[in-house]
mmCIF file of C-alpha atoms in Angstrom:
data_model
loop_
_atom_site.group_PDB
_atom_site.id
_atom_site.type_symbol
_atom_site.label_atom_id
_atom_site.label_comp_id
_atom_site.label_asym_id
_atom_site.label_seq_id
_atom_site.Cartn_x
_atom_site.Cartn_y
_atom_site.Cartn_z
ATOM 1 C CA MET A 1432 162.573 33.657 128.153
ATOM 2 C CA GLN A 1433 160.351 35.495 131.211
ATOM 3 C CA LYS A 1434 158.331 33.588 132.874
ATOM 4 C CA LEU A 1435 154.559 34.208 132.843
ATOM 5 C CA VAL A 1436 152.250 33.213 135.600
ATOM 6 C CA ILE A 1437 149.977 36.234 135.296
ATOM 7 C CA ILE A 1438 149.624 38.720 133.037
ATOM 8 C CA LYS A 1439 147.056 42.007 134.137
ATOM 9 C CA SER A 1440 148.054 44.455 131.336
ATOM 10 C CA ARG A 1441 145.974 46.530 129.349
ATOM 11 C CA ALA A 1442 145.750 45.941 125.435
ATOM 12 C CA ILE A 1443 145.934 47.509 122.110
ATOM 13 C CA PRO A 1444 142.627 46.600 119.781
ATOM 14 C CA LEU A 1445 144.212 45.614 116.681
ATOM 15 C CA PRO A 1446 140.909 44.096 114.619
ATOM 16 C CA VAL A 1447 142.110 42.385 111.269
ATOM 17 C CA GLU A 1448 141.444 38.329 110.558
ATOM 18 C CA ASN A 1449 143.179 37.031 108.628
ATOM 19 C CA ILE A 1450 146.659 38.447 109.694
ATOM 20 C CA ASP A 1451 149.293 37.203 107.625
ATOM 21 C CA THR A 1452 153.374 36.617 108.671
ATOM 22 C CA ASP A 1453 154.354 38.886 106.108
ATOM 23 C CA GLN A 1454 152.368 41.162 107.195
ATOM 24 C CA ILE A 1455 153.419 41.091 110.769
ATOM 25 C CA ILE A 1456 156.744 41.074 109.149
ATOM 26 C CA PRO A 1457 157.971 41.864 105.852
ATOM 27 C CA ALA A 1458 160.626 39.802 104.446
ATOM 28 C CA ARG A 1459 162.128 42.175 103.777
ATOM 29 C CA PHE A 1460 164.325 42.328 106.596
ATOM 30 C CA LEU A 1461 164.050 38.817 107.987
ATOM 31 C CA LYS A 1462 167.677 38.933 107.009
ATOM 32 C CA SER A 1463 169.300 38.286 110.447
ATOM 33 C CA ILE A 1464 169.297 35.355 112.709
ATOM 34 C CA ASP A 1465 169.637 37.554 116.126
ATOM 35 C CA LYS A 1466 166.455 37.873 117.502
ATOM 36 C CA ASN A 1467 166.760 40.911 118.632
ATOM 37 C CA GLY A 1468 165.851 44.312 116.244
ATOM 38 C CA PHE A 1469 162.420 42.832 115.056
ATOM 39 C CA GLY A 1470 160.429 44.687 117.022
ATOM 40 C CA ASP A 1471 161.587 48.113 115.244
ATOM 41 C CA ASN A 1472 159.608 46.417 111.765
ATOM 42 C CA LEU A 1473 156.893 44.553 113.344
ATOM 43 C CA PHE A 1474 153.171 45.936 111.115
ATOM 44 C CA ARG A 1475 155.755 47.756 109.098
ATOM 45 C CA ASP A 1476 153.923 48.262 106.223
ATOM 46 C CA TRP A 1477 151.265 49.552 108.869
ATOM 47 C CA ARG A 1478 152.277 51.017 111.079
ATOM 48 C CA TYR A 1479 154.689 53.574 108.133
ATOM 49 C CA ASN A 1480 154.190 54.936 104.940
ATOM 50 C CA VAL A 1481 155.919 52.697 102.274
ATOM 51 C CA HIS A 1482 157.276 56.400 100.782
ATOM 52 C CA THR A 1483 157.834 58.557 103.380
ATOM 53 C CA ASN A 1484 158.676 56.309 105.557
ATOM 54 C CA GLU A 1485 156.575 58.881 107.972
ATOM 55 C CA PRO A 1486 154.915 57.055 110.683
ATOM 56 C CA ASN A 1487 151.264 56.748 110.506
ATOM 57 C CA ALA A 1488 148.979 58.963 112.474
ATOM 58 C CA ASP A 1489 145.782 56.412 111.473
ATOM 59 C CA PHE A 1490 147.513 52.467 112.884
ATOM 60 C CA VAL A 1491 147.221 51.685 116.397
ATOM 61 C CA LEU A 1492 150.803 50.868 117.091
ATOM 62 C CA ASN A 1493 151.941 54.632 116.584
ATOM 63 C CA ASN A 1494 147.703 55.694 118.559
ATOM 64 C CA LEU A 1495 150.027 56.482 122.561
ATOM 65 C CA GLN A 1496 146.297 55.654 124.114
ATOM 66 C CA TYR A 1497 146.680 52.451 123.330
ATOM 67 C CA SER A 1498 149.862 50.059 125.182
ATOM 68 C CA GLY A 1499 150.254 47.610 126.753
ATOM 69 C CA GLU A 1500 151.793 43.558 126.684
ATOM 70 C CA ILE A 1501 148.997 42.136 125.207
ATOM 71 C CA LEU A 1502 147.453 42.456 121.573
ATOM 72 C CA VAL A 1503 144.328 41.581 120.404
ATOM 73 C CA ALA A 1504 143.616 41.150 116.670
ATOM 74 C CA GLY A 1505 141.053 39.097 114.791
ATOM 75 C CA ASN A 1506 140.484 35.547 113.905
ATOM 76 C CA ASN A 1507 142.820 33.854 111.980
ATOM 77 C CA PHE A 1508 146.176 35.616 113.040
ATOM 78 C CA GLY A 1509 149.318 34.558 111.908
ATOM 79 C CA CYS A 1510 148.351 32.533 109.438
ATOM 80 C CA GLY A 1511 151.365 32.900 105.299
ATOM 81 C CA SER A 1512 154.503 31.318 105.986
ATOM 82 C CA SER A 1513 156.132 30.084 108.611
ATOM 83 C CA ARG A 1514 159.085 32.676 109.375
ATOM 84 C CA GLU A 1515 159.419 31.894 113.264
ATOM 85 C CA HIS A 1516 160.761 35.567 112.979
ATOM 86 C CA ALA A 1517 156.673 37.268 112.756
ATOM 87 C CA ALA A 1518 157.201 35.554 116.967
ATOM 88 C CA TRP A 1519 160.321 37.378 117.124
ATOM 89 C CA SER A 1520 158.927 40.510 116.168
ATOM 90 C CA LEU A 1521 155.999 40.589 118.523
ATOM 91 C CA THR A 1522 158.068 39.659 121.469
ATOM 92 C CA ASP A 1523 160.989 42.818 120.501
ATOM 93 C CA TYR A 1524 158.447 44.560 120.634
ATOM 94 C CA GLY A 1525 157.098 43.732 124.121
ATOM 95 C CA PHE A 1526 154.240 41.459 123.430
ATOM 96 C CA LYS A 1527 153.754 39.003 126.156
ATOM 97 C CA VAL A 1528 150.102 37.468 124.669
ATOM 98 C CA VAL A 1529 148.677 37.854 121.873
ATOM 99 C CA ILE A 1530 144.355 36.796 121.518
ATOM 100 C CA SER A 1531 142.445 36.096 118.638
ATOM 101 C CA SER A 1532 139.671 33.284 118.267
ATOM 102 C CA PHE A 1533 141.488 31.788 116.189
ATOM 103 C CA PHE A 1534 145.617 31.027 115.611
ATOM 104 C CA ALA A 1535 147.543 28.391 112.741
ATOM 105 C CA ASP A 1536 149.068 25.899 114.188
ATOM 106 C CA ILE A 1537 152.005 26.574 112.603
ATOM 107 C CA PHE A 1538 152.104 30.313 114.492
ATOM 108 C CA LYS A 1539 151.403 29.224 117.229
ATOM 109 C CA GLY A 1540 154.087 26.964 117.900
ATOM 110 C CA ASN A 1541 156.281 28.680 117.357
ATOM 111 C CA ALA A 1542 154.701 31.618 119.683
ATOM 112 C CA LEU A 1543 154.718 29.217 121.786
ATOM 113 C CA ASN A 1544 158.773 28.229 121.418
ATOM 114 C CA ASN A 1545 160.084 32.120 121.997
ATOM 115 C CA GLY A 1546 157.526 32.759 125.496
ATOM 116 C CA LEU A 1547 154.630 33.948 123.135
ATOM 117 C CA LEU A 1548 152.147 33.088 124.458
ATOM 118 C CA PRO A 1549 148.127 32.788 122.335
ATOM 119 C CA VAL A 1550 145.184 32.739 123.394
ATOM 120 C CA LYS A 1551 142.331 31.472 121.673
ATOM 121 C CA VAL A 1552 138.867 32.840 122.826
ATOM 122 C CA SER A 1553 135.249 32.754 122.170
ATOM 123 C CA GLU A 1554 134.763 34.801 118.349
ATOM 124 C CA VAL A 1555 131.774 36.647 121.036
ATOM 125 C CA PHE A 1556 134.290 36.775 123.859
ATOM 126 C CA LEU A 1557 136.819 38.789 120.775
ATOM 127 C CA LYS A 1558 134.164 41.144 119.875
ATOM 128 C CA GLU A 1559 133.931 41.943 123.908
ATOM 129 C CA ILE A 1560 137.548 42.548 124.748
ATOM 130 C CA LEU A 1561 138.101 44.560 121.486
ATOM 131 C CA GLN A 1562 135.348 46.598 121.894
ATOM 132 C CA GLY A 1563 136.703 47.028 125.562
ATOM 133 C CA ILE A 1564 139.398 48.357 125.016
ATOM 134 C CA THR A 1565 138.552 50.782 122.608
ATOM 135 C CA ALA A 1566 136.079 51.888 124.082
ATOM 136 C CA ASP A 1567 138.232 51.943 126.982
ATOM 137 C CA PRO A 1568 141.507 51.939 126.485
ATOM 138 C CA GLU A 1569 142.889 51.858 130.376
ATOM 139 C CA SER A 1570 141.089 48.852 130.466
ATOM 140 C CA GLU A 1571 142.845 45.121 131.804
ATOM 141 C CA ILE A 1572 143.427 42.272 131.199
ATOM 142 C CA ILE A 1573 144.205 39.706 133.263
ATOM 143 C CA ILE A 1574 145.822 36.016 131.670
ATOM 144 C CA ASP A 1575 145.954 33.158 134.573
ATOM 145 C CA VAL A 1576 148.876 30.586 132.710
ATOM 146 C CA LYS A 1577 148.068 28.025 135.550
ATOM 147 C CA GLN A 1578 144.174 28.226 135.538
ATOM 148 C CA GLN A 1579 144.131 29.040 131.480
ATOM 149 C CA ALA A 1580 142.523 31.599 132.592
ATOM 150 C CA ILE A 1581 141.703 35.100 130.880
ATOM 151 C CA THR A 1582 139.469 37.080 132.689
ATOM 152 C CA PHE A 1583 138.304 40.991 131.402
ATOM 153 C CA LYS A 1584 135.665 43.222 133.104
ATOM 154 C CA GLY A 1585 134.412 40.669 135.468
ATOM 155 C CA LYS A 1586 134.326 37.554 132.631
ATOM 156 C CA THR A 1587 136.189 34.988 131.265
ATOM 157 C CA GLU A 1588 136.791 32.186 129.440
ATOM 158 C CA ASN A 1589 138.926 28.937 129.694
ATOM 159 C CA PHE A 1590 141.652 28.785 126.359
ATOM 160 C CA GLU A 1591 143.602 25.848 125.884
ATOM 161 C CA ILE A 1592 147.707 25.538 126.287
ATOM 162 C CA ASP A 1593 150.113 22.046 125.061
ATOM 163 C CA SER A 1594 150.823 21.261 128.827
ATOM 164 C CA TYR A 1595 154.757 20.765 128.147
ATOM 165 C CA LYS A 1596 154.798 24.936 127.253
ATOM 166 C CA LYS A 1597 153.081 25.571 129.983
ATOM 167 C CA ILE A 1598 155.203 24.481 132.337
ATOM 168 C CA CYS A 1599 158.080 26.620 130.215
ATOM 169 C CA LEU A 1600 155.564 29.376 129.866
ATOM 170 C CA MET A 1601 155.542 29.308 133.352
ATOM 171 C CA ASN A 1602 159.065 29.068 134.540
ATOM 172 C CA GLY A 1603 160.678 30.509 130.883
ATOM 173 C CA TYR A 1604 162.371 27.837 129.629
ATOM 174 C CA ASP A 1605 162.803 27.000 126.316
ATOM 175 C CA ASP A 1606 163.923 23.270 125.050
ATOM 176 C CA ILE A 1607 167.354 22.944 126.221
ATOM 177 C CA ASP A 1608 166.532 25.210 130.020
ATOM 178 C CA PHE A 1609 164.060 23.202 129.832
ATOM 179 C CA LEU A 1610 165.866 19.393 129.700
ATOM 180 C CA ILE A 1611 168.618 20.489 132.057
ATOM 181 C CA SER A 1612 165.805 21.643 135.195
ATOM 182 C CA LYS A 1613 165.645 17.790 135.013
ATOM 183 C CA LYS A 1614 169.349 16.047 135.621
ATOM 184 C CA GLN A 1615 169.112 14.988 138.615
ATOM 185 C CA ALA A 1616 166.429 13.301 137.143
ATOM 186 C CA ILE A 1617 167.661 12.274 134.117
ATOM 187 C CA LYS A 1618 170.703 10.715 136.669
ATOM 188 C CA GLU A 1619 168.682 9.454 138.332
ATOM 189 C CA PHE A 1620 167.503 6.941 136.065
ATOM 190 C CA GLU A 1621 170.487 6.182 135.030
ATOM 191 C CA LEU A 1622 171.547 5.040 137.832
ATOM 192 C CA LYS A 1623 168.173 3.043 138.389
ATOM 193 C CA THR A 1624 169.375 2.057 134.811
ATOM 194 C CA GLN A 1625 172.271 0.444 135.898
ATOM 195 C CA LYS A 1626 171.956 -1.250 138.404
ATOM 196 C CA GLN A 1627 168.893 -2.864 136.648
ATOM 197 C CA TYR A 1628 171.470 -3.762 134.037
ATOM 198 C CA GLU A 1629 174.304 -5.417 136.122
ATOM 199 C CA GLN A 1630 171.667 -6.996 138.801
ATOM 200 C CA GLN A 1631 170.462 -8.219 135.221
ATOM 201 C CA LYS A 1632 173.747 -10.110 134.715
ATOM 202 C CA PHE A 1633 173.800 -12.248 138.043
#
């Protein structure tokens, strides 16, 4: 996974509440266990006309004035089923961060496990961000993972993140990568334990 330390990017506003995982990636596209390619069908039923498969011009992902690695969504993002494919589709599309005032717990865990940072902000700040990027699509958001801070137009809020997942995101680790990074420490612990055991025998 790529490292997430400082993210400075324009953002895409999606001011819709209660976006569930079936809206993020419809169930009919869950036929693959390969993470690649899911971005093509992110928000499929909103991005494309279900009858003609033509892009819906009024959907924000089809609006060329908006771009960036940050998605700013309404309250209660990622509710519904526990499909990990929702996080896969967002990262495969190119998003590194999703901002909301509330995330479903399972989605939040899936996101962090797949290198996608869910940033929970206050409802007031979320409203300010949505209004700001809608009015000025070129405005940028700065997210500092180490400081656990998000800044927009001079205002900063702090966000919570599990300390273990924070280490993983900043180093680009998945769970296996993290264990490998501790290989030397594990060896030293085993040697120390073995010596203590041998000393106790005498």
